[in-house]
Amino acid sequence: MSESETHTPEFESVLYEVRDGVAVITVNRPKKLNALNAPTISELMEAFFIARDDDAVGAVVLTGAGEKAFVAGADIGELAGQTPIDGRRVARRGQMVFELIENLGKATVAAINGYALGGGLELAMAATMRVAAKGARVGLPESTLGLIPGYGGTQRLPRLVGRGRALQMILTGEPIDADEAYRIGLVNEVFAPAELLDGAIALAKKTTRVGPLAVRYGIEAVSRGSETSLEEGLRIEADLFAILCASEDMREGTTAFLEKRKAEFKGK
Ligand code: COA
Protein backbone atom coordinates (compact mmCIF):
# COMPACT_ATOMS: atom_id res chain seq x y z
CA MET A 1 0.00 0.00 0.00
CA SER A 2 1.46 3.38 -0.97
CA GLU A 3 1.69 6.30 1.44
CA SER A 4 -1.27 8.04 -0.20
CA GLU A 5 -3.49 5.01 0.33
CA THR A 6 -2.96 5.23 4.07
CA HIS A 7 -3.77 8.95 4.02
CA THR A 8 -7.53 9.29 4.35
CA PRO A 9 -8.57 12.81 5.32
CA GLU A 10 -11.52 13.17 7.70
CA PHE A 11 -14.40 15.29 6.49
CA GLU A 12 -17.97 15.77 7.77
CA SER A 13 -19.86 15.32 4.53
CA VAL A 14 -17.31 13.95 2.08
CA LEU A 15 -15.58 10.56 2.03
CA TYR A 16 -12.15 10.23 0.47
CA GLU A 17 -10.28 7.06 -0.32
CA VAL A 18 -7.72 5.93 -2.87
CA ARG A 19 -8.35 2.64 -4.66
CA ASP A 20 -5.64 1.35 -6.91
CA GLY A 21 -4.43 4.80 -7.93
CA VAL A 22 -7.95 6.25 -8.31
CA ALA A 23 -9.28 8.66 -5.67
CA VAL A 24 -12.94 7.96 -4.90
CA ILE A 25 -14.63 11.09 -3.55
CA THR A 26 -18.14 10.53 -2.17
CA VAL A 27 -20.59 13.27 -1.18
CA ASN A 28 -21.89 11.88 2.09
CA ARG A 29 -25.17 13.46 3.26
CA PRO A 30 -27.51 10.62 2.31
CA LYS A 31 -30.34 11.79 4.61
CA LYS A 32 -30.48 15.03 2.58
CA LEU A 33 -29.92 13.17 -0.69
CA ASN A 34 -26.35 14.57 -0.70
CA ALA A 35 -27.58 18.14 -1.26
CA LEU A 36 -24.67 20.58 -1.50
CA ASN A 37 -24.59 22.99 1.43
CA ALA A 38 -21.72 25.45 1.92
CA PRO A 39 -19.58 23.20 4.18
CA THR A 40 -19.92 20.32 1.70
CA ILE A 41 -18.76 22.56 -1.17
CA SER A 42 -15.71 23.57 0.91
CA GLU A 43 -14.90 19.94 1.72
CA LEU A 44 -15.25 18.95 -1.91
CA MET A 45 -12.78 21.68 -2.83
CA GLU A 46 -10.34 20.38 -0.21
CA ALA A 47 -10.75 16.76 -1.38
CA PHE A 48 -10.08 17.70 -5.01
CA PHE A 49 -6.97 19.68 -4.00
CA ILE A 50 -5.69 16.56 -2.20
CA ALA A 51 -6.39 14.38 -5.24
CA ARG A 52 -4.77 16.92 -7.58
CA ASP A 53 -1.59 17.22 -5.52
CA ASP A 54 -1.08 13.51 -4.76
CA ASP A 55 1.22 11.94 -7.36
CA ALA A 56 -0.10 8.51 -6.40
CA VAL A 57 -3.57 9.55 -7.61
CA GLY A 58 -3.90 9.18 -11.38
CA ALA A 59 -7.63 9.89 -11.76
CA VAL A 60 -10.73 10.63 -9.69
CA VAL A 61 -14.20 9.13 -9.39
CA LEU A 62 -16.92 11.26 -7.80
CA THR A 63 -20.14 9.73 -6.50
CA GLY A 64 -22.88 10.08 -3.86
CA ALA A 65 -23.52 8.05 -0.71
CA GLY A 66 -26.57 5.81 -0.44
CA GLU A 67 -28.68 4.25 -3.15
CA LYS A 68 -30.99 7.09 -3.97
CA ALA A 69 -28.98 10.09 -5.01
CA PHE A 70 -25.75 11.27 -6.57
CA VAL A 71 -26.49 14.85 -5.47
CA ALA A 72 -30.07 16.22 -5.33
CA GLY A 73 -28.89 19.78 -5.88
CA ALA A 74 -27.81 22.83 -3.98
CA ASP A 75 -29.23 22.84 -0.45
CA ILE A 76 -32.66 24.43 -0.88
CA GLY A 77 -32.80 25.27 2.84
CA GLU A 78 -29.72 27.47 2.39
CA LEU A 79 -30.95 28.87 -0.92
CA ALA A 80 -34.29 29.96 0.54
CA GLY A 81 -32.71 32.46 2.94
CA GLN A 82 -30.18 33.92 0.52
CA THR A 83 -29.77 37.62 -0.21
CA PRO A 84 -28.58 38.61 -3.70
CA ILE A 85 -25.13 39.28 -2.23
CA ASP A 86 -25.05 35.79 -0.65
CA GLY A 87 -26.38 34.28 -3.87
CA ARG A 88 -23.62 35.77 -5.98
CA ARG A 89 -20.92 34.74 -3.50
CA VAL A 90 -22.26 31.20 -3.19
CA ALA A 91 -22.64 30.80 -6.95
CA ARG A 92 -19.10 32.09 -7.60
CA ARG A 93 -17.66 29.79 -4.92
CA GLY A 94 -19.45 26.76 -6.35
CA GLN A 95 -18.36 27.74 -9.86
CA MET A 96 -14.76 27.96 -8.60
CA VAL A 97 -14.91 24.41 -7.20
CA PHE A 98 -16.44 23.12 -10.41
CA GLU A 99 -13.71 24.83 -12.44
CA LEU A 100 -11.13 23.15 -10.20
CA ILE A 101 -12.72 19.78 -11.04
CA GLU A 102 -12.95 20.57 -14.75
CA ASN A 103 -9.30 21.63 -14.96
CA LEU A 104 -7.81 19.26 -12.40
CA GLY A 105 -5.20 18.00 -14.87
CA LYS A 106 -6.37 14.43 -14.18
CA ALA A 107 -9.45 12.70 -15.56
CA THR A 108 -12.53 12.86 -13.33
CA VAL A 109 -15.47 10.50 -13.75
CA ALA A 110 -18.84 11.26 -12.15
CA ALA A 111 -20.59 8.02 -11.17
CA ILE A 112 -24.25 9.10 -11.12
CA ASN A 113 -25.82 6.56 -8.77
CA GLY A 114 -29.26 8.19 -8.49
CA TYR A 115 -30.80 11.68 -8.67
CA ALA A 116 -28.39 14.26 -10.15
CA LEU A 117 -30.51 17.38 -10.04
CA GLY A 118 -29.63 21.06 -10.25
CA GLY A 119 -26.21 21.53 -8.63
CA GLY A 120 -25.84 17.72 -8.74
CA LEU A 121 -26.03 17.58 -12.53
CA GLU A 122 -23.90 20.72 -12.73
CA LEU A 123 -21.28 19.00 -10.56
CA ALA A 124 -21.38 15.92 -12.79
CA MET A 125 -21.01 18.13 -15.90
CA ALA A 126 -17.80 19.62 -14.50
CA ALA A 127 -16.28 16.11 -14.52
CA THR A 128 -14.32 14.93 -17.55
CA MET A 129 -16.79 12.05 -18.13
CA ARG A 130 -20.09 10.80 -16.69
CA VAL A 131 -21.43 7.31 -16.18
CA ALA A 132 -24.85 6.56 -14.72
CA ALA A 133 -26.76 3.74 -13.06
CA LYS A 134 -29.78 2.50 -14.96
CA GLY A 135 -32.78 4.30 -13.49
CA ALA A 136 -30.84 7.38 -12.34
CA ARG A 137 -32.59 10.66 -13.12
CA VAL A 138 -30.79 13.83 -14.13
CA GLY A 139 -32.10 17.34 -14.68
CA LEU A 140 -31.97 21.05 -13.98
CA PRO A 141 -35.18 21.78 -11.99
CA GLU A 142 -34.15 25.29 -10.87
CA SER A 143 -36.91 26.92 -12.95
CA THR A 144 -39.47 25.08 -10.75
CA LEU A 145 -37.97 27.06 -7.84
CA GLY A 146 -38.15 30.32 -9.77
CA LEU A 147 -34.42 30.28 -10.45
CA ILE A 148 -31.94 29.45 -13.20
CA PRO A 149 -28.95 27.14 -12.65
CA GLY A 150 -26.12 28.97 -10.87
CA TYR A 151 -23.30 26.43 -10.92
CA GLY A 152 -22.62 26.49 -14.63
CA GLY A 153 -25.66 24.55 -15.88
CA THR A 154 -26.71 27.11 -18.49
CA GLN A 155 -23.18 27.04 -19.92
CA ARG A 156 -22.05 23.41 -19.70
CA LEU A 157 -25.30 21.65 -20.66
CA PRO A 158 -25.63 23.28 -24.12
CA ARG A 159 -21.94 22.61 -24.75
CA LEU A 160 -22.52 18.90 -24.03
CA VAL A 161 -25.90 18.26 -25.66
CA GLY A 162 -26.63 21.30 -27.89
CA ARG A 163 -28.86 24.33 -27.31
CA GLY A 164 -32.23 22.79 -28.09
CA ARG A 165 -32.12 19.89 -25.64
CA ALA A 166 -30.37 22.06 -23.02
CA LEU A 167 -33.03 24.76 -23.21
CA GLN A 168 -35.76 22.11 -23.03
CA MET A 169 -34.26 20.76 -19.79
CA ILE A 170 -33.61 24.23 -18.32
CA LEU A 171 -37.00 25.73 -19.22
CA THR A 172 -39.21 22.74 -18.32
CA GLY A 173 -37.20 21.60 -15.30
CA GLU A 174 -38.14 18.01 -16.23
CA PRO A 175 -35.52 15.34 -15.52
CA ILE A 176 -34.53 12.61 -17.99
CA ASP A 177 -33.46 9.06 -17.18
CA ALA A 178 -30.03 7.49 -17.63
CA ASP A 179 -30.86 5.86 -20.98
CA GLU A 180 -32.06 9.15 -22.46
CA ALA A 181 -29.00 10.92 -21.00
CA TYR A 182 -26.84 8.33 -22.77
CA ARG A 183 -28.76 8.79 -26.02
CA ILE A 184 -28.12 12.55 -26.08
CA GLY A 185 -24.46 12.20 -25.07
CA LEU A 186 -24.83 13.56 -21.55
CA VAL A 187 -23.47 10.35 -20.01
CA ASN A 188 -20.79 8.13 -21.54
CA GLU A 189 -22.01 4.75 -20.28
CA VAL A 190 -24.92 3.22 -18.34
CA PHE A 191 -24.36 0.40 -15.85
CA ALA A 192 -26.52 -1.79 -13.64
CA PRO A 193 -26.55 -0.05 -10.24
CA ALA A 194 -24.38 -2.73 -8.57
CA GLU A 195 -21.75 -2.37 -11.29
CA LEU A 196 -21.63 1.42 -11.46
CA LEU A 197 -18.73 2.18 -9.12
CA ASP A 198 -16.48 -0.54 -10.53
CA GLY A 199 -17.37 0.63 -14.03
CA ALA A 200 -16.50 4.23 -13.17
CA ILE A 201 -13.21 3.20 -11.56
CA ALA A 202 -12.33 1.03 -14.58
CA LEU A 203 -12.99 3.96 -16.95
CA ALA A 204 -10.95 6.33 -14.76
CA LYS A 205 -8.16 3.75 -14.55
CA LYS A 206 -7.90 3.56 -18.36
CA THR A 207 -6.79 7.20 -18.39
CA THR A 208 -3.93 6.38 -16.00
CA ARG A 209 -2.29 3.92 -18.41
CA VAL A 210 -1.43 6.60 -20.97
CA GLY A 211 0.97 9.52 -20.58
CA PRO A 212 -0.12 11.67 -17.63
CA LEU A 213 0.95 14.88 -19.37
CA ALA A 214 -1.03 13.81 -22.44
CA VAL A 215 -4.12 13.54 -20.21
CA ARG A 216 -3.46 16.95 -18.67
CA TYR A 217 -2.91 18.71 -22.00
CA GLY A 218 -5.69 16.76 -23.70
CA ILE A 219 -8.17 18.12 -21.15
CA GLU A 220 -6.69 21.61 -21.51
CA ALA A 221 -6.79 21.57 -25.32
CA VAL A 222 -10.45 20.50 -25.37
CA SER A 223 -11.46 22.88 -22.56
CA ARG A 224 -9.73 25.98 -23.85
CA GLY A 225 -10.29 25.11 -27.49
CA SER A 226 -14.06 24.83 -27.11
CA GLU A 227 -14.20 28.43 -25.86
CA THR A 228 -12.63 29.98 -28.92
CA SER A 229 -12.51 30.01 -32.74
CA LEU A 230 -11.30 26.94 -34.66
CA GLU A 231 -8.20 28.86 -35.75
CA GLU A 232 -7.31 29.87 -32.18
CA GLY A 233 -8.14 26.36 -30.92
CA LEU A 234 -5.77 24.81 -33.45
CA ARG A 235 -3.01 27.15 -32.23
CA ILE A 236 -3.69 26.07 -28.63
CA GLU A 237 -3.49 22.44 -29.75
CA ALA A 238 -0.19 23.02 -31.61
CA ASP A 239 1.35 24.83 -28.61
CA LEU A 240 0.43 22.04 -26.19
CA PHE A 241 1.59 19.44 -28.74
CA ALA A 242 4.93 21.28 -28.93
CA ILE A 243 5.35 21.25 -25.15
CA LEU A 244 4.74 17.48 -25.10
CA CYS A 245 7.41 17.03 -27.80
CA ALA A 246 9.93 18.21 -25.18
CA SER A 247 8.71 15.79 -22.49
CA GLU A 248 10.45 12.66 -21.22
CA ASP A 249 7.10 10.88 -21.52
CA MET A 250 6.92 11.54 -25.27
CA ARG A 251 10.43 10.17 -25.73
CA GLU A 252 9.61 7.15 -23.57
CA GLY A 253 6.28 6.50 -25.34
CA THR A 254 7.70 6.64 -28.86
CA THR A 255 10.87 4.72 -27.94
CA ALA A 256 8.87 1.99 -26.17
CA PHE A 257 6.69 1.59 -29.27
CA LEU A 258 9.73 1.21 -31.52
CA GLU A 259 11.37 -1.22 -29.06
CA LYS A 260 8.10 -3.20 -28.82
CA ARG A 261 7.84 -2.84 -25.05
CA LYS A 262 5.39 -1.25 -22.65
CA ALA A 263 6.02 2.44 -21.95
CA GLU A 264 6.82 3.52 -18.41
CA PHE A 265 5.55 7.07 -18.08
CA LYS A 266 6.74 9.38 -15.30
CA GLY A 267 4.61 12.45 -15.96
CA LYS A 268 7.72 14.46 -16.84
N1 COA B 1 -31.78 20.58 -0.64
C1 COA B 1 -32.05 20.31 0.64
N2 COA B 1 -32.63 19.18 1.05
C2 COA B 1 -32.97 18.28 0.12
C3 COA B 1 -32.72 18.49 -1.25
C4 COA B 1 -32.11 19.69 -1.61
N3 COA B 1 -31.79 19.98 -2.91
N4 COA B 1 -33.17 17.42 -1.94
C5 COA B 1 -33.68 16.58 -1.02
N5 COA B 1 -33.55 17.09 0.21
C6 COA B 1 -33.99 16.50 1.50
C7 COA B 1 -35.49 16.55 1.66
O1 COA B 1 -35.88 17.84 2.15
C8 COA B 1 -35.70 15.47 2.68
O2 COA B 1 -35.31 15.95 3.96
P1 COA B 1 -36.22 15.61 5.27
O3 COA B 1 -36.21 14.12 5.36
O4 COA B 1 -35.49 16.28 6.39
O5 COA B 1 -37.59 16.16 4.99
C9 COA B 1 -34.67 14.42 2.27
O6 COA B 1 -33.68 15.12 1.51
C10 COA B 1 -35.25 13.33 1.40
O7 COA B 1 -35.88 13.92 0.29
P2 COA B 1 -37.40 13.65 -0.15
O8 COA B 1 -37.89 14.82 -0.93
O9 COA B 1 -38.21 13.24 1.04
O10 COA B 1 -37.20 12.38 -1.10
P3 COA B 1 -38.16 11.91 -2.29
O11 COA B 1 -37.69 10.56 -2.68
O12 COA B 1 -39.59 12.09 -1.93
O13 COA B 1 -37.86 12.93 -3.52
C11 COA B 1 -36.45 14.24 -4.97
C12 COA B 1 -36.60 12.96 -4.11
C13 COA B 1 -35.01 14.31 -5.45
C14 COA B 1 -37.40 14.18 -6.18
C15 COA B 1 -36.79 15.48 -4.11
O14 COA B 1 -36.05 15.42 -2.90
C16 COA B 1 -36.47 16.80 -4.76
O15 COA B 1 -37.21 17.25 -5.63
N6 COA B 1 -35.38 17.46 -4.31
C17 COA B 1 -35.02 18.77 -4.79
C18 COA B 1 -34.39 18.71 -6.16
C19 COA B 1 -34.08 20.11 -6.68
O16 COA B 1 -34.94 20.91 -6.96
N7 COA B 1 -32.78 20.39 -6.80
C20 COA B 1 -32.30 21.62 -7.35
C21 COA B 1 -31.92 22.55 -6.27
S1 COA B 1 -31.30 24.04 -6.99
Short mmCIF file of N, CA and C in Angstrom, two decimals, residues 12 32 35 208 210-211 223 263:
data_model
loop_
_atom_site.label_atom_id
_atom_site.label_comp_id
_atom_site.label_asym_id
_atom_site.label_seq_id
_atom_site.Cartn_x
_atom_site.Cartn_y
_atom_site.Cartn_z
N GLU A 12 -16.61 15.98 7.25
CA GLU A 12 -17.97 15.77 7.77
C GLU A 12 -18.89 15.13 6.72
N LYS A 32 -30.03 13.85 3.35
CA LYS A 32 -30.48 15.03 2.58
C LYS A 32 -30.21 14.80 1.09
N ALA A 35 -27.45 16.74 -0.82
CA ALA A 35 -27.58 18.14 -1.26
C ALA A 35 -26.32 18.92 -0.85
N THR A 208 -5.20 6.34 -16.74
CA THR A 208 -3.93 6.38 -16.00
C THR A 208 -2.88 5.48 -16.67
N VAL A 210 -2.06 5.82 -19.89
CA VAL A 210 -1.43 6.60 -20.97
C VAL A 210 -0.53 7.65 -20.33
N GLY A 211 0.08 8.50 -21.14
CA GLY A 211 0.97 9.52 -20.58
C GLY A 211 0.20 10.52 -19.73
N SER A 223 -10.80 21.85 -23.37
CA SER A 223 -11.46 22.88 -22.56
C SER A 223 -11.26 24.27 -23.14
N ALA A 263 5.43 1.17 -22.40
CA ALA A 263 6.02 2.44 -21.95
C ALA A 263 5.88 2.60 -20.44
#
